[in-house]
Coordinates of C-alpha atoms in Angstrom, one line a residue:
X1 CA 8.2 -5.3 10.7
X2 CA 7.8 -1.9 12.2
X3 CA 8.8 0.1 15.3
X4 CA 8.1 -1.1 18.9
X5 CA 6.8 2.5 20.0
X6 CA 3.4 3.3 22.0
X7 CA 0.5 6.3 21.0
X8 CA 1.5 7.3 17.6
X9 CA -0.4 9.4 15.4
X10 CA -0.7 7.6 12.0
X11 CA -2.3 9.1 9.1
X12 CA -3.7 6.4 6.1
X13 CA -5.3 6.6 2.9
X14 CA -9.1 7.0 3.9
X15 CA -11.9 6.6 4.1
X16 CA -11.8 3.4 6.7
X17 CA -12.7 0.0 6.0
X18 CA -10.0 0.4 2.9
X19 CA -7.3 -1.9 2.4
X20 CA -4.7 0.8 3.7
X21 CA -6.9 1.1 6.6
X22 CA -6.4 -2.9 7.0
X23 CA -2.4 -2.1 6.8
X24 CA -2.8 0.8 9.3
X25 CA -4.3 -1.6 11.9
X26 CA -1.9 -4.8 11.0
X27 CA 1.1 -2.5 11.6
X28 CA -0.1 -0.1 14.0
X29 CA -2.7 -2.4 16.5
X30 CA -4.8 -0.6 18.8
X31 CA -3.1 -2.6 21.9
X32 CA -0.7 -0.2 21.6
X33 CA -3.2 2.9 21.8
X34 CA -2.2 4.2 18.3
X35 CA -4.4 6.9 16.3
X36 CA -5.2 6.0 13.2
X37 CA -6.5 8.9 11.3
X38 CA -7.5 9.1 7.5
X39 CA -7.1 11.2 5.0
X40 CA -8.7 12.2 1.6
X41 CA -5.5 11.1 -0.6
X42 CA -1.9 10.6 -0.5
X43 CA -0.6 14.3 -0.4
X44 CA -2.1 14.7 2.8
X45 CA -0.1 11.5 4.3
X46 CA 3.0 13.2 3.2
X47 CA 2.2 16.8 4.0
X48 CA 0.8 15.6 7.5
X49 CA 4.1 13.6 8.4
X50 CA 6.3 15.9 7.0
X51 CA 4.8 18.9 9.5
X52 CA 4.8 16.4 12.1
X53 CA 1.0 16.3 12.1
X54 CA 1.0 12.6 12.2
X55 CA 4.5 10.6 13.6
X56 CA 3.6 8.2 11.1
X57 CA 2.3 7.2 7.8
X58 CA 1.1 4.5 5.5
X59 CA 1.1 4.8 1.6
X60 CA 0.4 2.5 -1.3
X61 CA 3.4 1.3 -2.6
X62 CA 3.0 -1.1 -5.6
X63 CA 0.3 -4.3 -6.4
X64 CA 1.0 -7.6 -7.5
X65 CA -1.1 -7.4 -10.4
X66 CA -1.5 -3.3 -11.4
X67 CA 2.3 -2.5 -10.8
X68 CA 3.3 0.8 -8.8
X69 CA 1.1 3.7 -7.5
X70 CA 2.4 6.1 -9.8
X71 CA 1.2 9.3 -7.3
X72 CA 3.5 7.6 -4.3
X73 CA 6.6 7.4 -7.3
X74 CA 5.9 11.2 -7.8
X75 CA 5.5 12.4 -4.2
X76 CA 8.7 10.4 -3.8
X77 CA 10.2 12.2 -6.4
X78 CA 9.3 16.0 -4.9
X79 CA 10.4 18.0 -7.4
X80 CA 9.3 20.9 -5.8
X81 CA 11.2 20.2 -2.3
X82 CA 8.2 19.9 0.1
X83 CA 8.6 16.6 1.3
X84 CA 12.3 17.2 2.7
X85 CA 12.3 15.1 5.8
X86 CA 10.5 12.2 4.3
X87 CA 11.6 8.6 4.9
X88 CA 10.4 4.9 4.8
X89 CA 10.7 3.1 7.7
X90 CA 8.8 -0.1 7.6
X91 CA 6.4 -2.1 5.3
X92 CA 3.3 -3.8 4.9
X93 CA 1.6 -6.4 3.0
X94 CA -2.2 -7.1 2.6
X95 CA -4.1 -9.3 0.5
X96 CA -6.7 -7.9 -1.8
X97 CA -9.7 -10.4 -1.2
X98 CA -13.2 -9.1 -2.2
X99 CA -16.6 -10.0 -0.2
X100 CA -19.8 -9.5 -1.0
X101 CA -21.6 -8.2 1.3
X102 CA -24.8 -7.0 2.7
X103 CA -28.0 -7.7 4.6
X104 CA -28.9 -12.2 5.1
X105 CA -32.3 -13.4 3.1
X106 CA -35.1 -13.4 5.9
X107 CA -36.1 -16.1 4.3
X108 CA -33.3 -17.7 5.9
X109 CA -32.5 -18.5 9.6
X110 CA -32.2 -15.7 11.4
X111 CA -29.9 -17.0 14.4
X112 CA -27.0 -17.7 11.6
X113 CA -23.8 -15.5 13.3
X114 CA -22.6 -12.3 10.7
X115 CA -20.1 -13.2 8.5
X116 CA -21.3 -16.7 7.7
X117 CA -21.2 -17.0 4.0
X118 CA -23.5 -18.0 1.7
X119 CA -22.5 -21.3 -0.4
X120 CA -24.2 -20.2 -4.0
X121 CA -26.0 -17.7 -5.9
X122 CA -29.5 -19.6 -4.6
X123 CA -29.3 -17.4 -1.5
X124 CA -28.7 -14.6 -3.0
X125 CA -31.9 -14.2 -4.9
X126 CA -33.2 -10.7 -2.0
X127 CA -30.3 -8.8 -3.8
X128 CA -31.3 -6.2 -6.0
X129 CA -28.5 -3.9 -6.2
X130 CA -25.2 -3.5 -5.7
X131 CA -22.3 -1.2 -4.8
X132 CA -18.4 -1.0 -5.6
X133 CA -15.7 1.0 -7.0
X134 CA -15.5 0.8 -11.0
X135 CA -12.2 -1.4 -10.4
X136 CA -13.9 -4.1 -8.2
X137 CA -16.7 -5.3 -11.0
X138 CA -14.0 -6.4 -13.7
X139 CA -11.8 -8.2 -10.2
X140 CA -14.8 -10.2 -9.8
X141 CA -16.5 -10.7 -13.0
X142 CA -16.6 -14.9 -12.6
X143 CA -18.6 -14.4 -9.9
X144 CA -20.7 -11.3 -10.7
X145 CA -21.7 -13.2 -13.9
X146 CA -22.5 -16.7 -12.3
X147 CA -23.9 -15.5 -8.9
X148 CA -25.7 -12.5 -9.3
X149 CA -26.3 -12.1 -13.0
X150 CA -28.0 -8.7 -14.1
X151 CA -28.3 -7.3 -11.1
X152 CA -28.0 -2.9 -11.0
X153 CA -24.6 -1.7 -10.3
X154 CA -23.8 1.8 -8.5
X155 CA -20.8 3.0 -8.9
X156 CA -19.2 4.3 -5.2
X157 CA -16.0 6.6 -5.0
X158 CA -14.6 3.8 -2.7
X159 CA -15.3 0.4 -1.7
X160 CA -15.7 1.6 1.5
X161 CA -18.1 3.8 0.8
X162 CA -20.2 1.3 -0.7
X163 CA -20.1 -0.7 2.5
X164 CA -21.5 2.7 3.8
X165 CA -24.4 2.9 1.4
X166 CA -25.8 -0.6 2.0
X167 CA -25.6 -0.3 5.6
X168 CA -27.9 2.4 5.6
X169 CA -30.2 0.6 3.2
X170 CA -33.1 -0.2 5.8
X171 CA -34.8 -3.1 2.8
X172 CA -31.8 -5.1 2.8
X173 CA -31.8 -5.5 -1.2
X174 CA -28.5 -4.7 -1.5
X175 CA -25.0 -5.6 -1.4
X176 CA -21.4 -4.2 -1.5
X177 CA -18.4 -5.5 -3.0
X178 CA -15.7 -4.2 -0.4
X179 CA -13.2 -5.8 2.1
X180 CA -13.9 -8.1 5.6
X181 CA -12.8 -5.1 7.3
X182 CA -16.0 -3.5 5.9
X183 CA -18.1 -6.1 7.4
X184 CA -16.8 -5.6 11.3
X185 CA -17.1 -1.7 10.8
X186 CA -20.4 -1.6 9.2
X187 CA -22.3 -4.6 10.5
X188 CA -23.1 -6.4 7.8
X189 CA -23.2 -10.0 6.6
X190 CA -20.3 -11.7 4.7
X191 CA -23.3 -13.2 1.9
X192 CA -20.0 -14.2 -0.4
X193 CA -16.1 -14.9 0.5
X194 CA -13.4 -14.3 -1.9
X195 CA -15.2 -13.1 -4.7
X196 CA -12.2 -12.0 -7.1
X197 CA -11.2 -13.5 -9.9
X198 CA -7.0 -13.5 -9.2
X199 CA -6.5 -15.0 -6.1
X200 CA -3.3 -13.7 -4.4
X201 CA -3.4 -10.2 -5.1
X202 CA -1.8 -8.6 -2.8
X203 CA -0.9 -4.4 -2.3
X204 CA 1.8 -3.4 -0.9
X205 CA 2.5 -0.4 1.7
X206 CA 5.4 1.9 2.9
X207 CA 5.5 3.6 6.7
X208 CA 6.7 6.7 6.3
X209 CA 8.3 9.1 8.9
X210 CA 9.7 12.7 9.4
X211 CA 13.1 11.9 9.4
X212 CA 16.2 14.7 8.6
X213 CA 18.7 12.1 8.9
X214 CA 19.3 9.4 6.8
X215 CA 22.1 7.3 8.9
X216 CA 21.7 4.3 10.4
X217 CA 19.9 4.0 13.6
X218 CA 22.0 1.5 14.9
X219 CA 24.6 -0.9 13.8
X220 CA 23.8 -3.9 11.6
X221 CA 25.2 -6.3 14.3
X222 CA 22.3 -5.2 17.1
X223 CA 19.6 -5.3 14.0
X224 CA 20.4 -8.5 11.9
X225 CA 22.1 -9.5 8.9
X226 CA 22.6 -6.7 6.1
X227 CA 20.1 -8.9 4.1
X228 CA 17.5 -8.9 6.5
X229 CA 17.1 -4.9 5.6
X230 CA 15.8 -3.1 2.3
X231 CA 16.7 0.5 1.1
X232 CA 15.1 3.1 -1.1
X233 CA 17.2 5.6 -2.9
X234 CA 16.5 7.8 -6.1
X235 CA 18.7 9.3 -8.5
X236 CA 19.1 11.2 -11.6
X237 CA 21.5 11.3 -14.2
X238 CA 24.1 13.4 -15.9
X239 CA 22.3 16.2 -18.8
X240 CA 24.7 15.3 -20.9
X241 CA 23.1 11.9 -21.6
X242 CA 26.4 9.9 -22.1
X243 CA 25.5 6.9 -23.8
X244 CA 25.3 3.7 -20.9
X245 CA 24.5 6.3 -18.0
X246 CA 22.1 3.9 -16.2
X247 CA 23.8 1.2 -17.2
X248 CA 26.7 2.1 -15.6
X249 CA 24.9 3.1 -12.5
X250 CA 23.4 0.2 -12.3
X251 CA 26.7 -2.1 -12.5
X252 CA 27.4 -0.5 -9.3
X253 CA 25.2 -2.5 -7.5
X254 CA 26.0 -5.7 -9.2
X255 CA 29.8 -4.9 -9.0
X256 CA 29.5 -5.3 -4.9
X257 CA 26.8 -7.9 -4.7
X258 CA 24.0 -6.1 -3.9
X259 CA 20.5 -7.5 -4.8
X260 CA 17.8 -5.0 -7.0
X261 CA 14.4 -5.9 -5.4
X262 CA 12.5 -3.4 -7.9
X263 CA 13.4 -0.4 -9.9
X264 CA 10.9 2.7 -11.4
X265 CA 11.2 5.7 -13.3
X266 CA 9.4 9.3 -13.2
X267 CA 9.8 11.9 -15.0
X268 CA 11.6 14.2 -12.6
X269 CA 10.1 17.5 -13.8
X270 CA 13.5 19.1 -14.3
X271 CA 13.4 19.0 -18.6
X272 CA 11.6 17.3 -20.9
X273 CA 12.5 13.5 -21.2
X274 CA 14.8 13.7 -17.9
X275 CA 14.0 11.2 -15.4
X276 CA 14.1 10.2 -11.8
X277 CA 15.2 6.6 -11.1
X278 CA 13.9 4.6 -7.7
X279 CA 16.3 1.4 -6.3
X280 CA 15.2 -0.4 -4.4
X281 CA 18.0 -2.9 -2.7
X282 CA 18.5 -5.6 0.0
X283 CA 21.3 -4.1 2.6
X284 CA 21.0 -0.5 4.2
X285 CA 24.2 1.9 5.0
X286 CA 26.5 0.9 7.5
X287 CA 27.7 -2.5 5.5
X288 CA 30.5 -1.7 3.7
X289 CA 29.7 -3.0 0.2
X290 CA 26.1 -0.8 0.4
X291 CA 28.5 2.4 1.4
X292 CA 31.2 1.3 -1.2
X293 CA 28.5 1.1 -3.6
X294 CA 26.9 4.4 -3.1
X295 CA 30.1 5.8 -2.6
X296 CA 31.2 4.7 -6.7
X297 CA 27.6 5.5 -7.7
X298 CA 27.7 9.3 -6.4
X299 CA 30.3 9.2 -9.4
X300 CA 28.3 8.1 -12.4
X301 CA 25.0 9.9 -11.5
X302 CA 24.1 14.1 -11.6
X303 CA 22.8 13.3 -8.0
X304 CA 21.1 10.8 -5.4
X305 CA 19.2 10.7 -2.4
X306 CA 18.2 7.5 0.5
X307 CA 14.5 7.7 0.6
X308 CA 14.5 5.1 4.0
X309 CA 15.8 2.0 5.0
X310 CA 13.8 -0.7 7.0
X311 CA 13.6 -4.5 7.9
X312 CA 11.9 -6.5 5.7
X313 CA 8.9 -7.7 6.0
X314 CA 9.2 -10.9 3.8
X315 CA 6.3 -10.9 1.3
X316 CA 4.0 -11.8 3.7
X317 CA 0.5 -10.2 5.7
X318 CA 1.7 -7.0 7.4
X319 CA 0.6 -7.9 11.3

């Protein structure tokens, strides 16, 4: 989970109705009078956090299915220094589930409450067209082919924007593949649930925040156990290329115990075929065996640097 505070500024990966929209509002609810502002990609995020812009941001981390967002790796990398006082803070998990969605069949009772769903392709026989990002139609290609065969398809530069499109279709022939969300922000009827072929899908998202320091905000016995937190660190290796580099580096962490949740590589723009290595670990600093181990593995790398340090948030729907 994330901070307790009131009235932030958070900047997201736009437009709204997307799924980092969704993670904005799980993490950041409006109780809590939070603006939630988004942007046109994730450069902005960073370069609005890091000149305090925004207190806070959300990025797309990694999915279940496609892997890591390789621009998020890169700005993490910053090569070029720009993003000094960047620093994860929290996370957030949301489930990619597809809906179709668009206008109910006259033809049907009116009085039916939005987001009612229709139960086959038999009422879906007033759609025409329809609307989605090029990645959506091969998610949902079971159901494209069996509900709403040879319909048109319109390519849209975001799901979200395809929401957008149909709602301003007056004849109410077409539909949108796009989130829920989509459907409370647009006013439009949920005319299919769950439409994706790999259920469980699931994206998830770092909180960033301008941070200069990397210490720990307070000690492990006032925030839980050192397992209850995850840590971010990157680091690059020797020129010389002794042979075992990274494996010794990474023998550190096995050496006190400490548990690799993931691990990427970038190219870190310093030579050809040099790269920039991102652990990510259960503990945080302020345990001794994480600061033992970082303290062995400033020896066996060229150099290393803690991207952020938050509590975990499980696996499960950011909320």
């Amino acid at each position: 989970m994330v901070q307790e505070e009131h009235g932030l500024r958070v900047a997201y990966l736009g437009p709204m109705a997307s799924y980092t929209h969704q993670a904005a509002l799980d993490t950041f609810p409006q109780s809590r009078n939070h603006t939630l502002t988004p942007v046109p990609d994730i450069p902005s995020i960073f370069q609005a956090v890091q000149s305090n812009n925004a207190e806070r941001g959300v990025i797309p981390f990694e999915n279940s299915t496609n892997g890591s967002v390789v621009q998020t790796l890169d700005l993490l990398a910053d090569s070029k220094n720009q993003y000094p006082n960047i620093q994860m803070c929290g996370e957030a998990f949301v489930r990619v589930q597809h809906y179709l969605l668009g206008r109910k069949s006259t033809s049907h009772s009116q009085s039916q409450p939005t987001h009612r769903s229709s139960p086959s392709g038999a009422n879906l026989r007033h759609v025409k067209s329809l609307y989605s990002h090029p990645q959506a139609w091969t998610q949902c290609t079971p159901f494209l082919s069996s509900a709403v065969p040879g319909r048109e398809r319109h390519d849209t530069s975001s799901t979200s924007r395809a929401a957008e499109i149909v709602a301003a279709d007056k004849s109410g022939s077409s539909a949108a593949i796009c989130s829920a969300l989509a459907a409370e922000l647009y006013g439009l009827d949920v005319l299919a649930p769950d439409i994706e072929e790999k259920k469980g899908n699931m994206t998830r998202f770092l909180i960033i925040r301008n941070s200069p320091t990397t210490s720990p905000s307070s000690p492990l016995s006032q925030n839980g156990s050192s397992s209850s937190w995850k840590s971010l660190l990157s680091f690059t290796l020797p020129q010389t290329g002794s042979p075992g580099a990274l494996a010794q580096a990474l023998a550190v962490f096995g050496k006190y115990g400490i548990n690799l949740t993931s691990m990427n590589s970038r190219p870190s723009g310093e030579r050809p075929w040099h790269y920039i290595f991102f652990i990510e670990f259960q503990g945080r600093r302020g345990d001794g065996k994480v600061d033992n181990a970082l303290a062995e593995l400033q020896s066996v790398v060229a150099r290393w640097k803690t991207l952020g340090t938050w509590m975990s948030n499980g696996g499960q729907d950011g909320g």
